[in-house]
Each structure stands twice: as structure tokens, then as C-alpha cells.
Short mmCIF file of N, CA and C in Angstrom, two decimals:
data_model
loop_
_atom_site.label_atom_id
_atom_site.label_comp_id
_atom_site.label_asym_id
_atom_site.label_seq_id
_atom_site.Cartn_x
_atom_site.Cartn_y
_atom_site.Cartn_z
N UNK A 6 151.18 181.11 98.33
CA UNK A 6 150.97 180.50 99.70
C UNK A 6 149.35 180.33 100.05
N UNK A 7 148.94 181.62 99.95
CA UNK A 7 147.64 181.86 100.19
C UNK A 7 146.55 180.99 99.36
N UNK A 8 147.01 180.85 98.14
CA UNK A 8 146.24 180.08 97.15
C UNK A 8 146.21 178.65 97.51
N UNK A 9 147.33 178.35 97.96
CA UNK A 9 147.55 176.83 98.28
C UNK A 9 146.47 176.57 99.46
N UNK A 10 146.72 177.37 100.38
CA UNK A 10 145.88 177.24 101.83
C UNK A 10 144.47 177.17 101.46
N UNK A 11 144.06 178.12 100.42
CA UNK A 11 142.36 178.15 100.07
C UNK A 11 142.20 177.01 99.32
N UNK A 12 143.09 176.45 98.53
CA UNK A 12 142.89 175.19 97.75
C UNK A 12 142.59 173.97 98.74
N UNK A 13 143.40 173.77 99.61
CA UNK A 13 143.32 172.79 100.55
C UNK A 13 141.90 172.79 101.55
N UNK A 14 141.79 174.18 101.96
CA UNK A 14 140.54 174.31 102.64
C UNK A 14 139.17 174.02 101.95
N UNK A 15 139.29 174.32 100.58
CA UNK A 15 138.00 173.93 99.63
C UNK A 15 138.09 172.36 99.65
N UNK A 16 139.36 171.83 99.28
CA UNK A 16 139.30 170.26 99.09
C UNK A 16 138.97 169.70 100.26
N UNK A 17 139.15 170.05 101.53
CA UNK A 17 138.66 169.61 102.62
C UNK A 17 137.13 169.31 103.02
N UNK A 18 136.61 170.73 102.55
CA UNK A 18 135.17 170.72 102.59
C UNK A 18 134.38 170.02 101.65
N UNK A 19 135.00 169.98 100.53
CA UNK A 19 134.29 169.05 99.61
C UNK A 19 134.39 167.59 99.87
N UNK A 20 135.54 167.16 100.37
CA UNK A 20 135.75 165.82 100.80
C UNK A 20 134.82 165.34 101.93
N UNK A 21 134.49 166.29 102.77
CA UNK A 21 133.82 166.01 104.08
C UNK A 21 132.43 166.02 103.48
N UNK A 22 131.94 166.78 102.75
CA UNK A 22 130.46 166.77 102.10
C UNK A 22 130.18 165.40 101.40
N UNK A 23 131.15 164.93 100.70
CA UNK A 23 130.97 163.80 99.81
C UNK A 23 131.18 162.50 100.55
N UNK A 24 131.71 162.42 101.77
CA UNK A 24 131.90 161.30 102.40
C UNK A 24 130.83 160.37 102.74
N UNK A 25 129.78 161.05 103.33
CA UNK A 25 128.61 160.31 103.57
C UNK A 25 127.77 159.93 102.38
N UNK A 26 128.13 160.44 100.84
CA UNK A 26 127.57 160.08 99.85
C UNK A 26 128.12 158.84 99.40
N UNK A 27 129.24 158.37 99.93
CA UNK A 27 129.91 157.13 99.32
C UNK A 27 129.17 156.02 100.01
N UNK A 28 128.39 156.13 100.83
CA UNK A 28 127.64 154.87 101.68
C UNK A 28 126.30 154.83 100.82
N UNK A 29 125.97 154.01 100.03
CA UNK A 29 125.01 153.86 99.37
C UNK A 29 123.74 152.93 100.15
N UNK A 30 122.66 153.27 99.86
CA UNK A 30 121.59 152.53 100.47
C UNK A 30 120.39 152.14 99.58
N UNK A 31 120.08 150.96 99.62
CA UNK A 31 118.81 150.51 98.86
C UNK A 31 117.60 150.24 99.55
N UNK A 32 116.40 150.29 98.88
CA UNK A 32 115.12 150.16 99.50
C UNK A 32 115.05 148.87 100.11
N UNK A 33 114.91 148.69 101.45
CA UNK A 33 114.76 147.60 102.25
C UNK A 33 113.86 147.76 103.54
N UNK A 34 113.43 146.84 104.23
CA UNK A 34 112.42 147.22 105.39
C UNK A 34 113.20 148.00 106.40
N UNK A 35 114.45 147.83 106.55
CA UNK A 35 115.21 148.65 107.71
C UNK A 35 116.00 149.66 107.08
N UNK A 36 116.19 149.93 105.87
CA UNK A 36 117.39 150.66 105.30
C UNK A 36 117.10 152.17 105.80
N UNK A 37 116.04 152.48 105.99
CA UNK A 37 115.90 154.08 106.40
C UNK A 37 116.51 154.25 107.74
N UNK A 38 116.11 153.15 108.74
CA UNK A 38 116.95 153.20 109.97
C UNK A 38 118.10 152.98 110.10
N UNK A 39 118.63 152.14 109.32
CA UNK A 39 120.27 151.93 109.16
C UNK A 39 120.81 153.17 108.66
N UNK A 40 120.41 153.91 107.71
CA UNK A 40 120.95 155.19 107.16
C UNK A 40 120.79 156.11 108.42
N UNK A 41 119.74 156.06 109.08
CA UNK A 41 119.73 157.19 110.39
C UNK A 41 120.95 156.78 111.31
N UNK A 42 121.26 155.62 111.56
CA UNK A 42 122.23 155.21 112.59
C UNK A 42 123.63 155.52 111.76
N UNK A 43 123.78 155.51 110.61
CA UNK A 43 125.12 155.74 109.94
C UNK A 43 125.20 157.19 109.95
N UNK A 44 124.21 157.83 109.51
CA UNK A 44 124.23 159.34 109.67
C UNK A 44 124.67 160.00 110.93
N UNK A 45 123.96 159.25 112.01
CA UNK A 45 124.13 159.94 113.30
C UNK A 45 125.70 159.54 113.69
N UNK A 46 126.26 158.36 113.32
CA UNK A 46 127.51 158.02 113.71
C UNK A 46 128.52 158.94 112.83
N UNK A 47 128.24 159.12 111.55
CA UNK A 47 129.19 159.96 110.96
C UNK A 47 129.27 161.33 111.53
N UNK A 48 128.31 161.93 111.95
CA UNK A 48 128.18 163.20 112.57
C UNK A 48 128.76 163.35 113.83
N UNK A 49 128.48 162.17 114.72
CA UNK A 49 128.81 162.14 116.23
C UNK A 49 130.30 161.78 116.19
N UNK A 50 130.90 160.71 115.55
CA UNK A 50 132.33 160.08 115.68
C UNK A 50 133.23 160.35 114.43
N UNK A 51 132.72 161.27 113.44
CA UNK A 51 133.37 161.74 112.50
C UNK A 51 134.35 160.68 111.84
N UNK A 52 133.42 159.76 111.39
CA UNK A 52 133.69 158.47 110.78
C UNK A 52 134.32 158.69 109.40
N UNK A 53 135.52 157.96 108.90
CA UNK A 53 136.17 157.89 107.67
C UNK A 53 135.28 157.04 106.82
N UNK A 54 135.41 157.07 105.49
CA UNK A 54 134.77 156.31 104.64
C UNK A 54 134.90 154.85 104.72
N UNK A 55 135.81 154.35 105.39
CA UNK A 55 135.85 152.74 105.40
C UNK A 55 135.08 152.47 106.89
N UNK A 56 135.19 153.45 107.79
CA UNK A 56 134.37 153.17 108.96
C UNK A 56 132.99 153.25 108.77
N UNK A 57 132.71 154.22 107.76
CA UNK A 57 130.97 154.35 107.32
C UNK A 57 130.78 153.16 106.65
N UNK A 58 131.47 152.40 105.81
CA UNK A 58 130.97 151.41 105.05
C UNK A 58 130.84 149.97 106.18
N UNK A 59 131.60 149.92 106.96
CA UNK A 59 131.64 149.00 107.94
C UNK A 59 130.42 149.19 109.15
N UNK A 60 130.17 150.40 109.45
CA UNK A 60 129.10 150.43 110.36
C UNK A 60 127.90 150.30 109.54
N UNK A 61 127.68 150.56 108.32
CA UNK A 61 126.27 150.30 107.43
C UNK A 61 126.26 148.71 107.16
N UNK A 62 127.28 148.01 107.00
CA UNK A 62 127.62 146.63 106.81
C UNK A 62 126.89 146.03 108.24
N UNK A 63 127.52 146.33 109.31
CA UNK A 63 127.23 145.86 110.53
C UNK A 63 125.88 146.11 110.98
N UNK A 64 125.37 147.14 110.66
CA UNK A 64 123.61 147.33 110.90
C UNK A 64 122.83 146.71 109.91
N UNK A 65 123.24 146.33 108.68
CA UNK A 65 122.56 145.58 107.81
C UNK A 65 122.36 144.24 108.17
N UNK A 66 123.76 143.66 108.85
CA UNK A 66 123.69 142.40 109.26
C UNK A 66 122.88 142.10 110.60
N UNK A 67 122.74 143.25 111.39
CA UNK A 67 121.76 143.20 112.50
C UNK A 67 120.53 142.98 112.15
N UNK A 68 119.94 143.89 111.06
CA UNK A 68 118.73 143.70 110.69
C UNK A 68 118.25 142.51 110.09
N UNK A 69 119.19 141.78 109.36
CA UNK A 69 119.03 140.55 108.65
C UNK A 69 118.80 139.41 109.71
N UNK A 70 119.80 139.63 110.72
CA UNK A 70 119.83 138.53 111.85
C UNK A 70 118.38 138.72 112.66
N UNK A 71 118.09 140.01 112.79
CA UNK A 71 116.58 139.95 113.51
C UNK A 71 115.59 139.47 112.73
N UNK A 72 115.62 139.73 111.41
CA UNK A 72 114.57 139.17 110.67
C UNK A 72 114.55 137.71 110.63
N UNK A 73 115.71 137.17 110.71
CA UNK A 73 115.82 135.68 110.75
C UNK A 73 115.42 134.92 112.14
N UNK A 74 115.70 135.91 113.25
CA UNK A 74 115.25 135.23 114.52
C UNK A 74 113.98 135.62 114.97
N UNK A 75 113.06 136.38 114.31
CA UNK A 75 111.69 136.71 114.74
C UNK A 75 110.92 135.54 115.33
N UNK A 76 110.17 135.47 116.20
CA UNK A 76 109.90 136.74 117.11
C UNK A 76 111.00 136.76 117.91
N UNK A 77 111.00 138.14 118.36
CA UNK A 77 112.18 138.37 119.22
C UNK A 77 111.73 138.87 120.62
N UNK A 78 112.66 138.15 121.68
CA UNK A 78 112.27 138.55 123.04
C UNK A 78 113.50 139.63 123.48
N UNK A 79 113.39 140.07 124.61
CA UNK A 79 114.50 140.84 125.14
C UNK A 79 115.84 140.22 125.09
N UNK A 80 115.95 138.95 125.36
CA UNK A 80 117.22 138.47 125.24
C UNK A 80 117.89 138.19 123.84
N UNK A 81 117.10 138.00 123.04
CA UNK A 81 117.51 138.08 121.45
C UNK A 81 117.82 139.45 121.11
N UNK A 82 117.11 140.48 121.40
CA UNK A 82 117.39 141.89 121.16
C UNK A 82 118.69 142.29 121.76
N UNK A 83 118.90 141.92 122.98
CA UNK A 83 120.34 142.28 123.43
C UNK A 83 121.38 141.60 122.91
N UNK A 84 121.18 140.17 122.39
CA UNK A 84 122.09 139.73 121.72
C UNK A 84 122.48 140.30 120.29
N UNK A 85 121.39 140.82 119.54
CA UNK A 85 121.80 141.59 118.44
C UNK A 85 122.48 142.94 118.65
N UNK A 86 122.09 143.56 119.64
CA UNK A 86 122.87 144.83 119.99
C UNK A 86 124.16 144.41 120.55
N UNK A 87 124.57 143.44 121.16
CA UNK A 87 125.78 143.16 121.74
C UNK A 87 126.77 142.63 120.49
N UNK A 88 126.03 141.96 119.52
CA UNK A 88 126.89 141.64 118.23
C UNK A 88 127.29 142.99 117.46
N UNK A 89 126.35 143.82 117.44
CA UNK A 89 126.84 145.17 116.76
C UNK A 89 127.77 145.91 117.46
N UNK A 90 127.73 145.97 118.82
CA UNK A 90 128.80 146.53 119.68
C UNK A 90 130.14 145.92 119.44
N UNK A 91 130.15 144.48 119.22
CA UNK A 91 131.35 143.80 119.10
C UNK A 91 131.98 144.19 117.62
N UNK A 92 131.19 144.31 116.74
CA UNK A 92 131.63 144.92 115.48
C UNK A 92 131.96 146.19 115.51
N UNK A 93 131.62 146.95 116.47
CA UNK A 93 131.74 148.59 116.37
C UNK A 93 133.27 148.42 117.15
N UNK A 94 133.54 147.50 118.10
CA UNK A 94 134.74 147.60 118.83
C UNK A 94 135.92 147.42 117.68
N UNK A 95 135.73 146.73 116.75
CA UNK A 95 136.59 146.56 115.54
C UNK A 95 136.73 147.49 114.62
N UNK A 96 135.68 148.28 114.56
CA UNK A 96 135.63 149.51 113.50
C UNK A 96 136.12 150.61 113.88
N UNK A 97 135.80 151.13 115.13
CA UNK A 97 135.93 152.37 115.61
C UNK A 97 137.30 152.47 116.27
N UNK A 98 137.84 153.62 116.43
CA UNK A 98 139.11 153.74 117.14
C UNK A 98 138.67 153.45 118.62
N UNK A 99 139.69 153.56 119.56
CA UNK A 99 139.47 153.42 121.04
C UNK A 99 138.93 154.31 121.36
N UNK A 100 139.15 155.59 121.27
CA UNK A 100 138.45 156.91 121.53
C UNK A 100 136.95 156.89 120.97
N UNK A 101 136.59 156.58 119.87
CA UNK A 101 135.35 156.67 119.28
C UNK A 101 134.44 155.39 120.17
N UNK A 102 135.30 154.41 120.28
CA UNK A 102 134.47 153.00 120.75
C UNK A 102 134.15 153.49 122.28
N UNK A 103 134.91 153.99 122.90
CA UNK A 103 134.61 154.66 124.50
C UNK A 103 133.57 155.57 124.39
N UNK A 104 133.45 156.29 123.45
CA UNK A 104 132.21 157.56 123.41
C UNK A 104 130.92 156.78 122.84
N UNK A 105 131.15 155.85 122.01
CA UNK A 105 129.90 155.04 121.69
C UNK A 105 129.37 154.16 122.84
N UNK A 106 130.04 153.47 123.61
CA UNK A 106 129.82 152.70 124.64
C UNK A 106 129.05 153.64 125.55
N UNK A 107 129.31 154.78 125.82
CA UNK A 107 129.02 155.68 126.68
C UNK A 107 127.54 156.21 126.24
N UNK A 108 127.43 155.98 124.90
CA UNK A 108 126.10 156.58 124.54
C UNK A 108 125.01 155.46 124.37
N UNK A 109 125.39 154.23 124.70
CA UNK A 109 124.54 153.12 124.31
C UNK A 109 123.15 153.06 125.08
N UNK A 110 123.06 153.68 126.12
CA UNK A 110 121.94 153.90 126.82
C UNK A 110 121.00 155.09 126.37
N UNK A 111 121.49 155.69 125.36
CA UNK A 111 120.90 156.96 124.96
C UNK A 111 120.22 156.84 123.46
N UNK A 112 120.63 157.60 122.55
CA UNK A 112 120.27 157.75 121.32
C UNK A 112 120.69 156.53 120.43
N UNK A 113 121.83 156.01 120.71
CA UNK A 113 122.19 154.97 119.74
C UNK A 113 121.30 153.62 119.93
N UNK A 114 121.07 153.37 121.30
CA UNK A 114 120.09 152.43 121.68
C UNK A 114 118.76 152.41 120.95
N UNK A 115 118.16 153.63 120.94
CA UNK A 115 116.90 153.86 120.36
C UNK A 115 117.01 153.66 118.72
N UNK A 116 118.12 154.10 118.19
CA UNK A 116 118.22 153.79 116.87
C UNK A 116 118.47 152.31 116.52
N UNK A 117 119.18 151.90 117.31
CA UNK A 117 119.35 149.97 117.21
C UNK A 117 118.02 149.46 117.29
N UNK A 118 117.18 150.09 118.20
CA UNK A 118 115.78 149.23 118.24
C UNK A 118 114.92 149.59 117.36
N UNK A 119 115.09 150.73 116.59
CA UNK A 119 114.38 151.06 115.35
C UNK A 119 114.67 150.24 114.34
N UNK A 120 115.99 149.92 114.04
CA UNK A 120 116.50 149.20 113.06
C UNK A 120 115.72 147.67 113.29
N UNK A 121 115.86 147.31 114.46
CA UNK A 121 115.33 145.78 114.87
C UNK A 121 113.81 145.74 114.54
N UNK A 122 113.14 146.81 115.15
CA UNK A 122 111.73 146.83 114.94
C UNK A 122 111.44 146.94 113.38
N UNK A 123 112.14 147.57 112.52
CA UNK A 123 111.60 147.49 111.23
C UNK A 123 112.09 146.33 110.39
N UNK A 124 113.06 145.66 111.04
CA UNK A 124 113.40 144.32 110.20
C UNK A 124 112.64 143.23 110.62
N UNK A 125 111.56 143.39 111.60
CA UNK A 125 110.94 142.38 112.21
C UNK A 125 109.27 142.43 111.78
N UNK A 126 109.04 143.69 111.17
CA UNK A 126 107.92 143.87 110.71
C UNK A 126 107.39 142.96 109.70
#
């Protein structure tokens, strides 16, 4: 019984460590910032692998849209962040999304602005 419990504990630890390794990043103008956002959200919201991929895809889409819409004014920036929030509402659980919405004026907003800024350089 003890051996079985140790096996499950070790397996859980290994699975948690490799979860963030499932999200692959390629070199691009805003990929470092997208990776920071994904890693922050993995840590803060305990994202499962499917959620990690969807967060990455939504952030990459936001970066692509930002690059296509440059030059950006405050209204366009807000629209980009709103579109990402809409994607997060479909990706995160209700509890995770509530926590995400509460954090929008803090660290997440800075991370989103960093992605947008890198995309429009």
C-alpha cells in the first residue's frame, strides 16, 4: 500500500513538472512575452495541458492581431485585451476566470501590454 502511494506521489510530481513543457514556443517578436504570460497563468491558475495550449493560442492571436492593427491607440489596445479576456472566459473554469478578471488591473494587464508592445515593434 505504501509503495502504491509513493508511486502515485512520484507520478503526480513528474506530471506537474512536464505540464508546462508541453507548450512549445518558437522564436518570434512576442513569443518571449507570450511565454511569460502562459507561465504566469500556469503557476497562478494551475492550468491543465489543454488550458495551457488555449492560453498560448489566444495570446499568440492577440500578438498577431496587434501587429496587423498597428499603429495602436488606447481603443485598439483595449479591444485586443477584451478579445483575449473573451477567449479566457471560454478556456478557464468559472473560479479561474473570476480570479483572472480580478487580476486584470495588475500583473496580467502588464503582461498583455508587453505582448502587444513586442508585436508592434
